Amino acid sequence: MAKTLTLEDMAKYPFMPEAAEEVRKLGFRIDGLFEADYAPILERAERRVIEALTTSPPEVRYDPSLYKEDVEMLSFPVAVALVTSLANEYVKRRYALAEARRAYELLKRESEEKIVEIARKFGWRIRFSGEKAGLIKFDFALNFIDYLRNAASFHDKDWKLINKFVINGEVHLSKQEVARLLQEEIRRYIEGKIDPKIRSALPEKIFERADKIKQAYSSSFKELPTEDFSPSEATEEAFPPCIMELYRAAQSGRHVPHVGRFALTSFLINIGMSPDSIVGLFRRSSDFNERMTRYQIEHIAGERGSGTKYTPPKCDTLQTHGLCPGMDDICRGIKHPLTYYRRKMRAMKAKRVKESKG
Amino acid sequence: MDTQAFIQERFSEFYKGNASGIETPKSIENREFGFTLFKEKMMVRHKGFINAEELRDFIKKNAPSNAYYSAAYYSVPEAKMDEKGWLGSDLFFDIDADHIPAKCNKIHDSWMCRKCGLRGRGSAPGKCPSCGNESFDERTWPCEICLEAARVETMNLLDILTSDLGFSFSDIRCSFSGHRGYHVQVESEEILKLDSIARKEIVDYVTGTGIDVLFHGLESIRRDGGKLIAGPGLHERGWRGRAARGTYEFLLAATPEDLMRLGLKKSIVDEIIANKDLMLESWVFGGPWNIVRGLGLKGWSKIVQRGVSLQSAKIDTVVTVDIHRLIRLPNTLHGKTGLLKVSFPPNEIEQFDPLKRSVAFRNGDVKIYVEEAPKFRLGDDSFGPFKKQTVTLPLSAALFLLCKDAARVVD
Ligand code: SF4
Ligand SMILES: [Zn+2]
Ligand SMILES: [Zn+2]
């Protein structure tokens, strides 16, 4: 039953296991890469990385008139080798996202059969749906666990499980939605391929080429920030559960939806964190845009626009947006995350005083 | 005789005769166990057992006041938390009357401020009105009305787990907690590895949190130059049907006050009340959406949202998301009641009588002095109410009051 992907498919989706198999069959070896015959492949591989670094939002191009199918397919593992040799978290995330976004654009235009075929290669339990609800007709039904694995980090309310049509353990979805979920699966998959452990196996020349990219595009390189911007552990300990979750998401570069960004930013400003530090916090995000982020933060801080400093939304609002992860004991007595923070800080101080008195 | 010692002796006798009935979780060797003992007030955690015999012997020997096991599976259950090696976790739901608003808690629940001793009825306030202290001793009561409310929530939960999320009854274990609620546990290979974020999505799904009813069929459509409202139908599946059925249920019982509380205009409220019968009957021909003029998408959203909350399952959300949670062991005694946590097949939820099936002690009478207790039932007999009086009761009823700290033993 396993259909095989065409050469065109493998050019479009070079991360698929079949493509890797094909590359092997062609007898392609990375140390032979620097022979003249392979120049177009090496060049395309470098372009892939550069495109990921210089486009915003990041996306690697797909243009069959520019690159031959085998070049497109063979350049992918080389690009992965380049990114691996760079050993930079930011570049790794950005590259994986750029490849995944390209796949998304292509998948949206594929037939239902092709999408199912590709999704199943990733172990998804997916089938055609045809189910109707009201005026909507759904294209696919996806096992809800497979759905959650990819959608749980999206946060936007139209991706919440509760806002989906779920029956008998399956989520009914449109083609575009499935393509978007696949983007997420592909992004994680490619990130997983960029494994620092294989660095030692890469030929010296790869490092040289990667270094050239690094020099030429140094302004697009970012070191992921470390501690310098974090509030002290003590203050972090006083964050309410909702803020803590958003804060952790931002720290680890996960996607934070608009409302969540607003809540987190306004919260941090109100407890006295500087806009600079907050920009630093969002820097890990793979779709980070410094100018926009800074603008938004300064706006919320009241340094721009109307000049009013914003306060974070009330618990009520956070709950309706699904941003309240469940209340703890302190939550039960308050209606606003800032009140939570003040209470807990007070309690922690009181405790510290008590402890120091013995 | 010391009341604590008396309770402990009864627990100990019980386990001597009944330890073999203790239900053990699957993969017992990968579970962490925890106990509270009568002597030490602290919880003994991070215990591991290689088989059911060893566990039962331990319980027989120590007669704990409460016995728990982890919903999680670990490679080394005895190790410290971050060294246990988490392998996965069952999907666990706790439905407790504490999380369901009921009017009767004003009658049977009470609290006492730990600092100044002020007493009150109902659930404890956030802050003591007299001294501002924030910690209380609370006494809640497993009353029939509260337990009935918990049963309804459990039935809602079971419906969502099976019809929507596709679990079968054979994956689900149901039990009465031995106090004020029910436990529902899904033991399926599928869900073992779900992280907290994914579990949170399931929690939101069953509680209706973050729902936008506009994703579930409520919409405004253009027709013949005008605007019409369309909504989900009673027999649809998923949250669409549930939202519709909840809306029906709400309208059926709605008073003008209920509607005002949603923030609807007085004139609209009057219209709804005047047209209520028509609205209820209208479901067979497309629903009540366009009967009341001036009631638009916004107003309907509020009503349907109320309907959603009637169909959701009010679970303790923190428990399900916590992948290291400890759960009471089935067929062990609850230290606050002397009743058993008992399991039953999920399809028997409607007939299940918690206050009968959980009775552990069947023989003997005990003389006790009762400080205060509302009327209660155990098995087929009712007892109380009592106030400052000495009575002789069957062991199970006496033990219940002693465990609740509402009575003491009289020699
Ligand atoms: S109750 Fe309020 S403060 Fe607590 S987690 Fe929810 S939204 Fe945050
Ligand atoms: Zn007080
Ligand atoms: Zn009650």
mmCIF file of N, CA and C and ligand atoms in Angstrom, chain A residues 240-242 315 318-319 324-327 331 334 336-337 340, ligand 1:
data_model
loop_
_atom_site.group_PDB
_atom_site.id
_atom_site.type_symbol
_atom_site.label_atom_id
_atom_site.label_comp_id
_atom_site.label_asym_id
_atom_site.label_seq_id
_atom_site.Cartn_x
_atom_site.Cartn_y
_atom_site.Cartn_z
ATOM 1 N N PRO A 240 2.069 34.318 39.346
ATOM 2 C CA PRO A 240 0.903 33.415 39.338
ATOM 3 C C PRO A 240 1.067 32.367 38.230
ATOM 4 N N PRO A 241 0.346 31.263 38.344
ATOM 5 C CA PRO A 241 0.508 30.165 37.377
ATOM 6 C C PRO A 241 0.384 30.602 35.916
ATOM 7 N N CYS A 242 -0.569 31.500 35.638
ATOM 8 C CA CYS A 242 -0.784 31.919 34.249
ATOM 9 C C CYS A 242 0.459 32.593 33.695
ATOM 10 N N CYS A 315 -8.174 38.158 35.808
ATOM 11 C CA CYS A 315 -8.274 36.696 35.757
ATOM 12 C C CYS A 315 -9.408 36.246 34.829
ATOM 13 N N LEU A 318 -8.348 36.425 31.324
ATOM 14 C CA LEU A 318 -7.347 35.403 31.042
ATOM 15 C C LEU A 318 -8.018 34.036 30.938
ATOM 16 N N GLN A 319 -9.009 33.832 31.800
ATOM 17 C CA GLN A 319 -9.705 32.547 31.777
ATOM 18 C C GLN A 319 -10.452 32.352 30.472
ATOM 19 N N CYS A 324 -5.555 30.763 31.738
ATOM 20 C CA CYS A 324 -5.432 30.425 33.153
ATOM 21 C C CYS A 324 -5.270 28.909 33.252
ATOM 22 N N PRO A 325 -4.104 28.462 33.703
ATOM 23 C CA PRO A 325 -3.852 27.020 33.697
ATOM 24 C C PRO A 325 -4.503 26.297 34.863
ATOM 25 N N GLY A 326 -5.346 26.952 35.605
ATOM 26 C CA GLY A 326 -5.940 26.314 36.785
ATOM 27 C C GLY A 326 -5.428 27.037 38.005
ATOM 28 N N MET A 327 -6.337 27.262 38.939
ATOM 29 C CA MET A 327 -6.002 28.104 40.081
ATOM 30 C C MET A 327 -5.271 27.341 41.163
ATOM 31 N N CYS A 331 -4.807 31.963 44.109
ATOM 32 C CA CYS A 331 -5.709 32.396 43.030
ATOM 33 C C CYS A 331 -7.151 32.507 43.510
ATOM 34 N N ILE A 334 -8.216 35.977 44.748
ATOM 35 C CA ILE A 334 -7.903 37.198 44.007
ATOM 36 C C ILE A 334 -8.614 37.213 42.674
ATOM 37 N N HIS A 336 -7.059 39.299 40.100
ATOM 38 C CA HIS A 336 -6.097 39.915 39.189
ATOM 39 C C HIS A 336 -4.700 39.348 39.432
ATOM 40 N N PRO A 337 -3.996 38.986 38.351
ATOM 41 C CA PRO A 337 -2.667 38.388 38.543
ATOM 42 C C PRO A 337 -1.682 39.283 39.310
ATOM 43 N N TYR A 340 -2.187 38.734 42.922
ATOM 44 C CA TYR A 340 -1.544 37.471 43.269
ATOM 45 C C TYR A 340 -0.090 37.722 43.607
HETATM 46 S S1 SF4 C 1 -6.658 32.599 38.707
HETATM 47 FE FE1 SF4 C 1 -5.888 34.471 37.849
HETATM 48 S S2 SF4 C 1 -3.832 34.661 38.685
HETATM 49 FE FE2 SF4 C 1 -4.451 32.566 39.065
HETATM 50 S S3 SF4 C 1 -3.624 31.487 37.317
HETATM 51 FE FE3 SF4 C 1 -5.735 31.974 36.813
HETATM 52 S S4 SF4 C 1 -5.585 33.880 35.731
HETATM 53 FE FE4 SF4 C 1 -3.642 33.615 36.754
#
